[in-house]
Each structure stands twice: as structure tokens, then as C-alpha cells.
Short mmCIF file of C-alpha atoms and ligand atoms in Angstrom, two decimals:
data_model
loop_
_atom_site.label_atom_id
_atom_site.label_comp_id
_atom_site.label_asym_id
_atom_site.label_seq_id
_atom_site.Cartn_x
_atom_site.Cartn_y
_atom_site.Cartn_z
CA MET A 1 -0.28 -0.49 0.24
CA ASP A 2 2.00 3.23 -0.26
CA TYR A 3 0.92 6.26 0.43
CA ILE A 4 0.48 10.25 -0.09
CA PRO A 5 2.00 12.66 1.60
CA CYS A 6 0.10 15.97 2.56
CA ILE A 7 2.27 19.26 3.32
CA GLY A 8 1.59 22.19 3.65
CA LEU A 9 3.85 25.00 5.15
CA GLU A 10 4.11 27.85 7.80
CA ILE A 11 6.80 30.29 6.17
CA HIS A 12 7.52 33.91 8.41
CA ILE A 13 8.71 36.26 6.32
CA GLN A 14 10.98 39.02 8.38
CA LEU A 15 9.71 43.06 6.92
CA LEU A 16 12.58 45.19 6.19
CA THR A 17 10.72 48.40 8.00
CA ARG A 18 12.82 50.96 9.60
CA SER A 19 10.92 49.97 13.20
CA LYS A 20 9.23 47.42 14.99
CA ALA A 21 5.81 46.82 14.16
CA PHE A 22 3.64 48.33 16.99
CA SER A 23 6.63 50.76 18.00
CA GLY A 24 8.81 53.23 17.22
CA ASP A 25 12.26 51.13 18.44
CA CYS A 26 14.92 50.12 15.31
CA ALA A 27 14.07 47.40 13.68
CA ASP A 28 17.30 46.29 12.75
CA ASN A 29 17.82 42.93 14.96
CA THR A 30 21.59 42.04 13.71
CA SER A 31 23.07 44.88 16.37
CA SER A 32 24.45 43.44 19.86
CA PRO A 33 22.12 41.95 21.92
CA ASN A 34 19.21 44.03 23.92
CA ASP A 35 20.55 47.60 21.86
CA GLY A 36 18.19 50.64 21.83
CA ILE A 37 15.15 48.29 23.32
CA SER A 38 12.59 51.01 24.54
CA PRO A 39 10.01 50.00 27.77
CA TYR A 40 7.70 49.62 24.32
CA THR A 41 9.38 46.75 23.02
CA LEU A 42 9.82 45.67 27.18
CA GLY A 43 6.26 46.41 27.27
CA MET A 44 5.74 47.23 30.64
CA PRO A 45 2.83 48.22 31.95
CA GLY A 46 1.44 52.23 30.63
CA THR A 47 2.65 51.79 27.21
CA LEU A 48 0.57 51.01 24.02
CA PRO A 49 1.53 49.95 20.07
CA ARG A 50 0.99 52.58 17.45
CA PHE A 51 0.86 50.86 14.16
CA ASN A 52 3.55 50.93 11.81
CA THR A 53 1.69 51.56 8.48
CA GLN A 54 4.92 50.63 6.06
CA ILE A 55 3.33 46.89 6.88
CA ILE A 56 0.12 47.61 5.11
CA ASP A 57 1.68 48.91 1.77
CA TYR A 58 4.14 45.03 2.36
CA ALA A 59 1.15 42.95 2.65
CA LEU A 60 -0.49 44.49 -0.24
CA CYS A 61 2.61 43.86 -2.40
CA LEU A 62 2.52 39.96 -1.65
CA ALA A 63 -0.73 39.37 -1.52
CA PHE A 64 -1.21 41.02 -4.68
CA ALA A 65 2.04 38.32 -5.57
CA CYS A 66 0.75 36.06 -4.52
CA ASN A 67 -2.80 36.76 -6.26
CA ALA A 68 -4.44 36.42 -2.85
CA GLN A 69 -8.08 38.40 -1.62
CA ILE A 70 -7.03 41.34 0.38
CA GLN A 71 -9.40 41.73 2.76
CA HIS A 72 -10.25 46.01 3.47
CA TYR A 73 -11.19 45.23 7.01
CA SER A 74 -8.64 42.72 9.45
CA GLU A 75 -8.74 42.11 13.47
CA PHE A 76 -5.58 42.20 16.19
CA SER A 77 -5.43 39.57 18.16
CA ARG A 78 -3.56 39.07 20.97
CA LYS A 79 -2.01 35.17 20.99
CA ASN A 80 -1.19 35.19 25.01
CA TYR A 81 1.48 32.94 25.39
CA PHE A 82 4.68 32.46 28.65
CA TYR A 83 7.57 31.84 27.67
CA PRO A 84 10.90 34.38 28.78
CA ASP A 85 11.24 35.81 25.67
CA LEU A 86 7.62 37.27 25.21
CA PRO A 87 7.60 39.88 27.20
CA LYS A 88 4.15 41.58 27.31
CA GLY A 89 2.80 37.50 27.82
CA TYR A 90 0.98 37.76 24.21
CA GLN A 91 2.12 37.89 20.70
CA ILE A 92 0.13 40.75 18.30
CA THR A 93 -1.38 38.99 15.56
CA GLN A 94 -4.25 38.22 13.37
CA ASN A 95 -6.78 35.04 13.90
CA LYS A 96 -9.57 35.49 12.69
CA PHE A 97 -9.64 38.42 9.58
CA PRO A 98 -6.39 37.67 8.58
CA VAL A 99 -5.10 40.88 6.02
CA SER A 100 -6.13 38.75 2.97
CA THR A 101 -7.58 34.82 1.93
CA GLY A 102 -6.66 32.79 -0.49
CA GLY A 103 -4.75 32.63 -3.26
CA PHE A 104 -1.19 31.10 -5.06
CA ILE A 105 1.55 30.64 -6.20
CA ASN A 106 2.93 29.15 -9.47
CA VAL A 107 5.45 26.69 -9.14
CA HIS A 108 8.23 24.71 -11.85
CA ASN A 109 8.11 21.27 -11.50
CA LYS A 110 11.29 19.09 -12.27
CA GLN A 111 10.10 18.47 -15.69
CA GLY A 112 9.41 22.74 -16.07
CA LYS A 113 5.48 22.40 -15.48
CA ALA A 114 3.68 25.56 -14.02
CA GLU A 115 1.75 23.91 -10.73
CA LYS A 116 -0.78 25.58 -8.34
CA ILE A 117 0.33 26.16 -4.94
CA ALA A 118 -2.98 27.28 -2.95
CA LEU A 119 -2.70 29.53 0.37
CA GLU A 120 -5.05 29.21 2.82
CA ARG A 121 -4.35 33.25 4.36
CA ILE A 122 -1.36 35.59 4.76
CA HIS A 123 -1.69 37.38 8.16
CA ILE A 124 0.48 40.38 10.10
CA GLU A 125 1.94 39.90 13.48
CA GLU A 126 5.26 40.65 15.08
CA ASP A 127 7.78 38.42 16.15
CA ALA A 128 9.32 37.39 19.67
CA GLY A 129 12.13 37.80 20.44
CA LYS A 130 15.22 35.68 20.15
CA SER A 131 16.22 32.94 24.05
CA ILE A 132 20.17 31.48 22.91
CA HIS A 133 20.48 29.05 25.01
CA GLN A 134 23.81 27.28 26.98
CA PRO A 135 22.97 23.45 27.68
CA GLU A 136 27.45 23.70 28.45
CA LYS A 137 26.82 26.95 30.74
CA ASN A 138 23.36 25.71 31.95
CA ARG A 139 21.85 28.76 30.61
CA THR A 140 18.99 30.15 28.56
CA LEU A 141 20.51 34.20 27.60
CA VAL A 142 17.85 36.36 25.96
CA ASP A 143 17.73 38.51 23.36
CA LEU A 144 14.85 40.98 22.50
CA ASN A 145 15.84 42.71 19.39
CA ARG A 146 13.59 40.76 17.83
CA ALA A 147 10.84 41.08 20.08
CA GLY A 148 8.10 43.30 18.02
CA VAL A 149 9.56 43.05 14.18
CA PRO A 150 7.87 42.83 12.23
CA LEU A 151 6.12 40.17 10.03
CA LEU A 152 4.20 38.50 6.95
CA GLU A 153 2.94 35.35 7.69
CA ILE A 154 2.09 32.67 5.07
CA VAL A 155 0.02 29.97 5.38
CA THR A 156 -0.68 27.15 2.38
CA ARG A 157 -3.05 24.55 2.41
CA PRO A 158 -1.61 21.51 3.67
CA GLU A 159 -1.65 19.89 -0.17
CA ILE A 160 1.81 20.01 -1.44
CA SER A 161 2.35 15.93 -2.89
CA SER A 162 6.38 16.28 -1.80
CA PRO A 163 9.10 17.38 -0.21
CA GLU A 164 10.66 18.35 -3.56
CA MET A 165 8.12 20.68 -4.70
CA ALA A 166 7.69 22.01 -0.80
CA TYR A 167 11.32 22.72 -1.11
CA ASN A 168 10.40 24.66 -5.04
CA PHE A 169 7.40 26.58 -3.26
CA LEU A 170 10.33 28.38 -0.24
CA TYR A 171 12.86 28.82 -3.05
CA GLU A 172 10.16 30.65 -5.01
CA ILE A 173 8.94 32.69 -1.70
CA ARG A 174 12.29 33.99 -1.03
CA LYS A 175 13.40 34.86 -4.31
CA LEU A 176 9.56 36.10 -4.31
CA VAL A 177 10.18 38.64 -1.67
CA ARG A 178 13.90 39.63 -2.53
CA TYR A 179 12.46 40.69 -5.65
CA LEU A 180 9.86 42.99 -4.17
CA GLY A 181 12.54 44.09 -0.99
CA ILE A 182 10.13 43.10 1.43
CA SER A 183 12.43 41.41 3.09
CA ASN A 184 16.94 40.04 2.61
CA GLY A 185 14.75 36.53 2.69
CA ASN A 186 17.56 35.55 4.64
CA MET A 187 16.93 31.79 5.71
CA GLU A 188 20.36 31.55 7.89
CA GLN A 189 19.50 34.12 9.65
CA GLY A 190 16.18 33.54 10.41
CA SER A 191 14.98 36.75 8.11
CA LEU A 192 12.65 33.46 6.86
CA ARG A 193 11.63 31.35 8.60
CA CYS A 194 9.40 27.22 7.84
CA ASP A 195 7.85 25.29 10.02
CA ALA A 196 5.91 22.09 7.46
CA ASN A 197 3.07 19.66 8.58
CA ILE A 198 2.97 16.83 7.12
CA SER A 199 0.64 14.10 7.57
CA LEU A 200 -0.42 10.53 4.75
CA LYS A 201 -2.70 9.53 3.41
CA THR A 202 -3.16 6.02 1.39
CA ASP A 203 -5.86 6.49 -2.05
CA LYS A 204 -9.08 5.42 -0.36
CA MET A 205 -8.60 7.39 2.71
CA THR A 206 -10.90 10.30 2.24
CA GLN A 207 -9.60 12.31 5.14
CA LYS A 208 -6.02 12.86 5.88
CA GLY A 209 -4.02 11.07 8.59
CA ILE A 210 -2.64 12.66 11.62
CA LYS A 211 -0.56 15.34 10.74
CA CYS A 212 3.08 16.17 12.62
CA GLU A 213 4.71 19.83 13.01
CA ILE A 214 8.54 19.86 11.74
CA LYS A 215 9.65 23.48 13.37
CA ASN A 216 12.49 25.97 12.38
CA LEU A 217 13.24 24.43 9.13
CA ASN A 218 16.10 26.81 9.33
CA SER A 219 17.77 25.89 5.25
CA LEU A 220 15.58 24.97 1.82
CA THR A 221 17.75 21.85 1.85
CA ASN A 222 16.70 21.35 5.58
CA LEU A 223 13.16 21.53 5.10
CA LYS A 224 13.70 18.88 1.77
CA LYS A 225 15.44 16.35 4.02
CA ALA A 226 13.36 16.65 7.06
CA LEU A 227 10.52 16.30 5.17
CA HIS A 228 11.77 13.15 3.66
CA TYR A 229 12.68 11.31 6.68
CA GLU A 230 9.61 11.84 7.97
CA ILE A 231 7.39 10.63 5.12
CA LYS A 232 9.77 7.81 5.89
CA ARG A 233 9.23 7.42 9.97
CA GLN A 234 5.48 7.97 9.06
CA ARG A 235 5.30 5.41 6.23
CA ALA A 236 7.04 2.88 8.48
CA LEU A 237 4.45 3.12 11.22
CA LEU A 238 1.40 3.10 9.83
CA GLN A 239 3.14 0.14 7.44
CA GLN A 240 3.47 -1.76 11.18
CA GLY A 241 -0.12 -1.28 11.59
CA ARG A 242 0.87 1.72 14.11
CA LYS A 243 -0.61 4.97 15.04
CA VAL A 244 1.46 8.86 14.49
CA LYS A 245 1.69 10.53 17.15
CA GLN A 246 0.30 13.77 16.26
CA GLN A 247 3.46 15.61 17.61
CA THR A 248 5.38 18.70 17.54
CA ARG A 249 9.07 17.71 16.21
CA GLY A 250 12.00 19.40 16.03
CA PHE A 251 15.26 18.50 13.03
CA ASN A 252 18.53 17.63 13.81
CA ALA A 253 20.67 18.79 10.47
CA THR A 254 23.63 16.73 11.63
CA LYS A 255 21.95 13.44 12.26
CA GLY A 256 19.24 14.62 9.50
CA ILE A 257 16.24 13.09 12.08
CA THR A 258 13.17 14.96 13.09
CA PHE A 259 12.67 14.34 17.16
CA ALA A 260 9.44 14.68 19.14
CA GLN A 261 9.07 18.54 20.75
CA ARG A 262 6.30 17.71 22.68
CA ASN A 263 2.44 16.07 21.71
CA LYS A 264 -0.03 17.98 20.34
CA GLU A 265 -3.24 16.31 21.43
CA LYS A 266 -4.75 18.63 22.92
CA ILE A 267 -4.86 22.08 21.07
CA TYR A 268 -2.97 24.74 22.79
CA ASP A 269 -5.69 27.10 24.01
CA TYR A 270 -3.71 31.03 23.14
CA ARG A 271 -7.24 32.57 24.55
CA PHE A 272 -6.81 34.55 21.27
CA PHE A 273 -9.59 37.88 22.15
CA PRO A 274 -9.17 41.10 19.78
CA ASP A 275 -6.82 43.72 21.21
CA PRO A 276 -7.99 46.25 23.10
CA ASP A 277 -5.05 48.61 21.97
CA VAL A 278 -4.88 48.11 18.39
CA PRO A 279 -7.99 49.09 16.17
CA PRO A 280 -9.04 47.42 13.44
CA LEU A 281 -6.95 47.77 10.25
CA LYS A 282 -9.19 49.36 7.05
CA ILE A 283 -7.83 49.79 4.29
CA SER A 284 -9.18 51.96 2.08
CA ALA A 285 -10.05 50.91 -2.08
CA ALA A 286 -7.86 54.16 -3.31
CA LYS A 287 -4.75 52.30 -1.02
CA ILE A 288 -5.11 49.27 -2.60
CA ASN A 289 -4.92 50.76 -5.57
CA GLU A 290 -1.99 52.96 -5.03
CA ILE A 291 0.14 49.81 -4.55
CA LYS A 292 -1.63 47.97 -7.18
CA ASN A 293 -0.09 50.86 -9.71
CA ASN A 294 3.30 50.58 -8.42
CA LEU A 295 4.20 47.11 -7.88
CA PRO A 296 6.88 45.79 -8.70
CA ASP A 297 8.02 43.18 -11.64
CA PHE A 298 6.99 39.42 -10.37
CA PRO A 299 9.83 37.47 -10.98
CA GLU A 300 6.72 35.14 -12.41
CA THR A 301 6.00 37.82 -14.70
CA VAL A 302 10.03 38.28 -15.34
CA TYR A 303 10.16 34.70 -15.85
CA ASN A 304 7.33 34.25 -18.47
CA ARG A 305 8.70 37.94 -20.44
CA PHE A 306 12.12 35.53 -20.96
CA ARG A 307 10.02 32.28 -22.64
CA ASN A 308 7.80 34.78 -25.07
CA LYS A 309 10.01 37.65 -25.51
CA TYR A 310 13.27 36.31 -25.66
CA ASN A 311 12.10 32.69 -27.22
CA LEU A 312 14.46 31.36 -23.89
CA SER A 313 14.39 27.59 -22.40
CA HIS A 314 13.12 27.05 -18.98
CA TYR A 315 16.35 25.95 -18.08
CA ASP A 316 17.72 29.79 -18.79
CA ALA A 317 14.75 31.65 -18.39
CA HIS A 318 14.81 30.02 -14.38
CA LEU A 319 18.63 30.77 -14.06
CA LEU A 320 18.28 34.51 -15.46
CA SER A 321 14.88 35.08 -13.45
CA GLU A 322 17.06 34.12 -10.16
CA ASP A 323 17.76 37.14 -9.27
CA LYS A 324 16.69 40.87 -9.65
CA ASP A 325 19.63 42.69 -10.36
CA PHE A 326 20.41 39.31 -12.35
CA ALA A 327 17.93 39.56 -15.02
CA ARG A 328 17.63 43.43 -14.76
CA TYR A 329 21.25 43.43 -16.85
CA PHE A 330 20.18 40.45 -19.00
CA GLU A 331 17.68 43.00 -20.59
CA LYS A 332 20.41 46.10 -20.48
CA VAL A 333 22.38 43.02 -22.70
CA ALA A 334 18.58 42.55 -24.68
CA THR A 335 18.40 46.40 -25.34
CA TYR A 336 21.67 45.79 -27.24
CA THR A 337 21.48 43.04 -29.21
CA GLN A 338 18.33 40.21 -31.22
CA ASN A 339 21.36 37.48 -30.43
CA TYR A 340 19.52 36.67 -26.43
CA LYS A 341 20.42 33.53 -27.15
CA ALA A 342 23.99 33.70 -26.62
CA ALA A 343 23.68 36.80 -24.14
CA ALA A 344 21.84 34.74 -22.02
CA ASN A 345 25.23 31.91 -22.79
CA TRP A 346 27.43 34.97 -21.31
CA MET A 347 25.06 35.57 -18.11
CA LEU A 348 24.99 32.17 -17.14
CA GLY A 349 28.19 31.44 -17.89
CA LYS A 350 31.64 33.40 -18.37
CA ILE A 351 29.69 36.23 -16.03
CA LYS A 352 27.86 34.16 -13.17
CA ALA A 353 31.69 32.50 -13.65
CA TYR A 354 33.63 35.36 -12.26
CA LEU A 355 31.13 37.34 -9.78
CA ASN A 356 31.43 33.59 -7.85
CA ASN A 357 34.61 33.45 -8.21
CA LYS A 358 35.21 37.43 -6.79
CA LYS A 359 32.27 36.59 -4.84
CA ILE A 360 30.30 40.04 -6.04
CA SER A 361 26.86 40.97 -6.73
CA ILE A 362 25.74 41.94 -10.12
CA THR A 363 25.32 45.40 -9.23
CA GLN A 364 29.45 45.87 -8.11
CA PHE A 365 29.60 43.82 -12.16
CA HIS A 366 32.46 47.10 -14.14
CA VAL A 367 31.65 46.13 -17.58
CA HIS A 368 28.19 48.07 -19.62
CA PRO A 369 25.96 45.80 -20.81
CA LYS A 370 26.65 47.68 -24.68
CA ASN A 371 29.69 46.60 -24.44
CA ILE A 372 28.66 42.60 -23.50
CA ALA A 373 26.01 42.73 -26.90
CA LEU A 374 29.65 43.98 -28.99
CA LEU A 375 31.30 41.08 -27.90
CA ILE A 376 28.43 38.81 -28.61
CA GLY A 377 28.37 40.88 -32.73
CA ALA A 378 31.65 40.82 -32.73
CA ILE A 379 31.15 37.08 -32.29
CA ASP A 380 28.13 37.24 -34.69
CA GLU A 381 30.24 39.26 -37.53
CA GLU A 382 32.57 36.75 -37.07
CA LYS A 383 35.54 39.16 -36.29
CA ILE A 384 36.63 37.01 -33.50
CA SER A 385 36.46 33.36 -33.53
CA HIS A 386 34.42 32.46 -30.53
CA ARG A 387 36.97 30.94 -28.72
CA ASN A 388 39.04 33.28 -28.49
CA ALA A 389 36.58 35.39 -27.36
CA VAL A 390 35.72 33.27 -23.82
CA LYS A 391 39.22 32.41 -23.86
CA ARG A 392 40.81 35.94 -23.60
CA LEU A 393 39.07 39.31 -25.26
CA PHE A 394 37.06 39.01 -21.89
CA SER A 395 39.27 38.32 -19.32
CA ALA A 396 41.15 41.49 -21.03
CA MET A 397 37.65 43.43 -21.08
CA LEU A 398 37.80 42.88 -16.62
CA GLU A 399 40.74 44.96 -17.25
CA PHE A 400 39.68 47.29 -19.42
CA PRO A 401 35.73 48.21 -19.04
CA ASP A 402 36.22 51.95 -21.23
CA LYS A 403 37.39 49.85 -23.96
CA SER A 404 34.82 48.75 -26.98
CA PRO A 405 36.19 45.18 -27.88
CA GLY A 406 36.73 45.87 -30.96
CA LYS A 407 39.12 47.74 -30.36
CA LEU A 408 40.53 45.31 -27.33
CA ALA A 409 40.50 42.98 -29.95
CA GLU A 410 41.60 44.51 -32.95
CA GLN A 411 44.68 45.67 -29.45
CA MET A 412 45.59 42.04 -29.14
CA ASP A 413 45.30 41.01 -32.56
CA LEU A 414 42.21 39.00 -32.51
CA LEU A 415 40.74 39.88 -35.51
CA GLN A 416 39.39 36.55 -37.11
CA LEU A 417 41.43 36.18 -40.36
CA SER A 418 38.26 35.87 -43.17
CA ASP A 419 39.81 36.59 -46.21
CA GLU A 420 40.24 34.23 -48.55
CA LYS A 421 42.65 34.94 -50.84
CA ILE A 422 44.91 35.31 -48.39
CA LEU A 423 43.37 32.18 -45.73
CA THR A 424 44.08 30.35 -50.29
CA GLN A 425 47.64 31.34 -49.69
CA ILE A 426 48.14 29.85 -46.02
CA VAL A 427 46.66 26.38 -46.79
CA ARG A 428 49.25 26.87 -49.63
CA GLU A 429 51.95 27.08 -47.87
CA VAL A 430 51.07 24.22 -45.51
CA ILE A 431 50.59 22.30 -48.39
CA LYS A 432 53.91 23.29 -49.56
CA GLU A 433 55.50 22.15 -47.22
CA ASN A 434 53.78 18.76 -46.04
CA PRO A 435 53.95 17.26 -49.41
CA LYS A 436 53.36 13.38 -48.23
CA LYS A 437 50.90 13.61 -46.84
CA ALA A 438 49.02 16.60 -49.01
CA ALA A 439 49.67 13.41 -51.92
CA ALA A 440 48.38 10.85 -48.97
CA CYS A 441 45.01 13.54 -48.33
CA LYS A 442 44.29 13.14 -52.55
CA LYS A 443 44.42 10.04 -53.02
CA GLY A 444 41.49 9.64 -50.08
CA LYS A 445 43.01 10.21 -46.56
CA LYS A 446 39.92 13.05 -45.09
CA ALA A 447 41.23 12.53 -41.70
CA LEU A 448 44.66 14.48 -43.40
CA THR A 449 42.17 16.76 -43.41
CA GLY A 450 42.48 18.44 -39.59
CA MET A 451 45.98 18.40 -39.80
CA PHE A 452 46.14 20.52 -41.92
CA MET A 453 43.34 23.04 -39.91
CA GLY A 454 45.71 22.31 -37.04
CA GLU A 455 48.99 23.72 -39.27
CA VAL A 456 46.48 26.84 -40.34
CA MET A 457 45.76 27.77 -37.48
CA LYS A 458 49.67 27.69 -35.83
CA LYS A 459 50.60 30.15 -38.29
CA THR A 460 47.93 32.46 -37.59
CA GLN A 461 47.30 32.36 -33.90
CA GLY A 462 44.07 30.96 -34.18
CA LYS A 463 42.78 32.81 -35.53
CA ALA A 464 42.11 31.44 -39.11
CA HIS A 465 38.44 31.45 -39.90
CA PRO A 466 37.43 27.64 -39.10
CA GLN A 467 34.53 27.38 -42.19
CA LYS A 468 36.11 29.23 -44.36
CA THR A 469 39.24 27.32 -43.61
CA LYS A 470 37.41 24.13 -43.61
CA LYS A 471 36.80 24.47 -47.15
CA ILE A 472 39.51 26.39 -48.52
CA ILE A 473 41.54 22.71 -47.37
CA ASN A 474 38.77 20.47 -48.60
CA GLN A 475 39.03 22.26 -52.43
CA LEU A 476 42.66 22.39 -51.96
CA LEU A 477 42.68 18.72 -51.72
CA CYS A 478 40.15 16.47 -51.51
MN1 LIG B 501 3.43 32.95 13.28
#
């Protein structure tokens, strides 16, 4: 009997606002622990929250990108629980009335086909502080810099069918928030965090199986690994006729296994109630229109443009649209050349390799897009061989970014020899120098033409136009 996984994800996105969700305290939580926090972040009696309206813009932007239904009316609730990194004793979040409901995003599967992943909701909430556990010192430290930093939480429907699709979905979300400029999407720093719930069912079961929730998956790879492990674990239990316990589980990345943290037979009662200090959020049609009319490019729009306008393959379009700035550079090159495929090849080949090697981003790449287009043009017009462009001219362009590739090729004596008269003369010389081989070739030893080609290249330092040279050798020897 085989089992089908039902996976749902909850993704917390830390927003790039200057101040916190409900106070003016600095939202940059990377400074030294507990630096610059005020009575507001500490949740002192007498402090009152004030909503940071920048969050609305970010939430609407994300909702539009996710094809979600924006709610004109939403509410903030208190989620009550006790934890040392939660100074107020409750988290302000959205419960019954989130800022948007429904929606989907398209995720490409292995074959490059788009599959819709449906969302349940997107809501606004504040983050808790950070507990730094130091078991070796028998203590836990609390850093409240993060307490109150604004988050958007995306909850998917539990309909993701494989760890790979879950991975691809999270990958798309990370790309999306970076495109929108609402978060840095950095999973290692915790700016993007993921919890996954998973259950198994057989195709005969109408209801879902009992689910486990895996908390705090801090990388794309860990998400995939944890889900694979959990499928194996739950399947083994079910095959033995045993039950899956409803649990919250953690993931041990070193061992590659999930482990029970607490049983969840009873639903924990957070005693949600509308926060009396934060008025409901009413978003006007004018505000929604303002955001709608100023939306930045979505990754999917860029991907589709690369497929349709530039005729690129799924593979090229996917890789080129991975990063907003990288995509933008490609489009600049494409304004100067029609050979989009060559532009894609240069971007994904030599340029990407150079950036990786130097550990810099495309925004720090100092060669003008126009010069990349000119380089492509010089190859297409057969002024320079592709081989010499890759091996020598490109490095020279990095060194002298202000010079045009044509000028550089001339100075470096790389211009291809295309004049057929001169080429014929050189081929004749080579034949004269190798009379025996020439005779053998004429008698039918065709394999020897390669040797003549090599000699011509040697004489011309690789500058002889290969197709033309080949044609002349064939004419004179075959
Ligand atoms: Mn949450």
C-alpha cells in the first residue's frame, strides 16, 4: 500500500522596515543583544502600541504577488502564552480576520511545468525575541532585539504532495520577497523561517491522516531532508499498523532526523481575543489601487517575459530570473543585441563564473551591458572567434572595461582572418611544407585534413576563420 504525503507550510517573513511593528524601536535586530530597546519592546505597563503603516504596503504587495484576496477589514488579536522571550506575555497577531485570504503561486516542477500551490491566508504579526540556549553553561540568554519586529506569515493549504515541491515553493517565496524588496529572505539569519506539517494518507482515505509539525527549518535543504525523513518514519509506523502521534517535532540537521519535542493531543489554548489597544485595520480601495499601480516586477512576470519575448528555454529563463538585478542586467544587454540566446549564455557562463569567483553581485559588475552586446556582435559577424572571445577577449574586457571589445580585439591582434585570398595562400604554404601528407590526402586519406587545419591555425595564432579554412582545405586536397 502506498501513502500520499499532504504537506502544508507556514512561512514567517521578517520585513525590512526601519522600526518595529507597534513601536518606534529600531527593527534592525542584528546589532549587539538588547541594544536600543525601549519600554515598548519590553512591554512595560502603561505602554501602548502604535501600528507601523509601512507594513500595509508590504502586505498588499505580497498579497498581489500571491493572487490573494485582500481584505478591506482585518483585526489584530492577542495570542497569549508564556515564554521568556515574549515580554508582554502575548503576541499581537491576526487570527480570525487576516489581511488576505486564499491565493496561489505557480511553482515549476522538474519538467518545467507550472503547478499551483494554494494558500490559506497571509497575516500580519510581531516577532518574539530570541532565546539563546547554552546547555553547556546551564543557562539561556534572552535577546529582545527581535521582539516586535514585523512579520508576514504565509500559510499554505496542506496540499503540497512532495518534499521537492515544498522545497520549490519555499524557493519561490524567497525569490519573491527579494524581488518585492520586503525582506532580505535570508534563512540562515532567520529572516525567513519555515514550519512544515505533514501527514500521510492512502488513496482510499477520504480524510487526512494525523499530522506532525516540524518546527524551525532554517534552510531549503533542511526542509527537504526533514520531510523525506518524516515520510519514511510515518510510513513505517503505518505499515506496522501503528498510529502516528500528533506531535511537534524538531529537525537535527547533523543526524538528518526529526525528533519529538512535545505531544499535541490537546490543542493549546492561546485564548485569542481582539487586542483592545490596536484598532482594526481598514484598508481603503484607494490604498489598494495605489499599491496595485506601483507594483514592482514579479519573478513570474520576468520569467514569462524571458520565455515569450526573448524565446529562451525554461532552463535559461529560470536561472536568469533567479535574481532581480541579474535579470535586469540581462535585459539591458538585450536592448543592444537581438541574439538573446548568446546573451543568456554569456550571463550564465563567463559572467556568473566571474561573479561567483569574486564573490560579488551583478550590481558590482563593472562591464557595461552594451560591451557584452558588442562582444556578441563581434562573434556573430565573425570578426573574432568564439574561442578567442571566451579565452582571451573577455578577460581583457574585465581589465579594460572602458574600451570597446572591437578596439581591444584589434589591439590584441585577435581579429579573425576571413579574407579568402590570404587564407588560400596560407593553406598552399602548408601543403608545400607537407607534400607527402598532401598526396595521401588527395588519394583519399580524409582524416589528414584535420592536421592541415591545425597547421593553418598554428600559422595564424588561431585567427583563421575555421569554416572558410576548412572549405579551402577541402577544395585543394579532396
Ligand atoms: Mn506565526
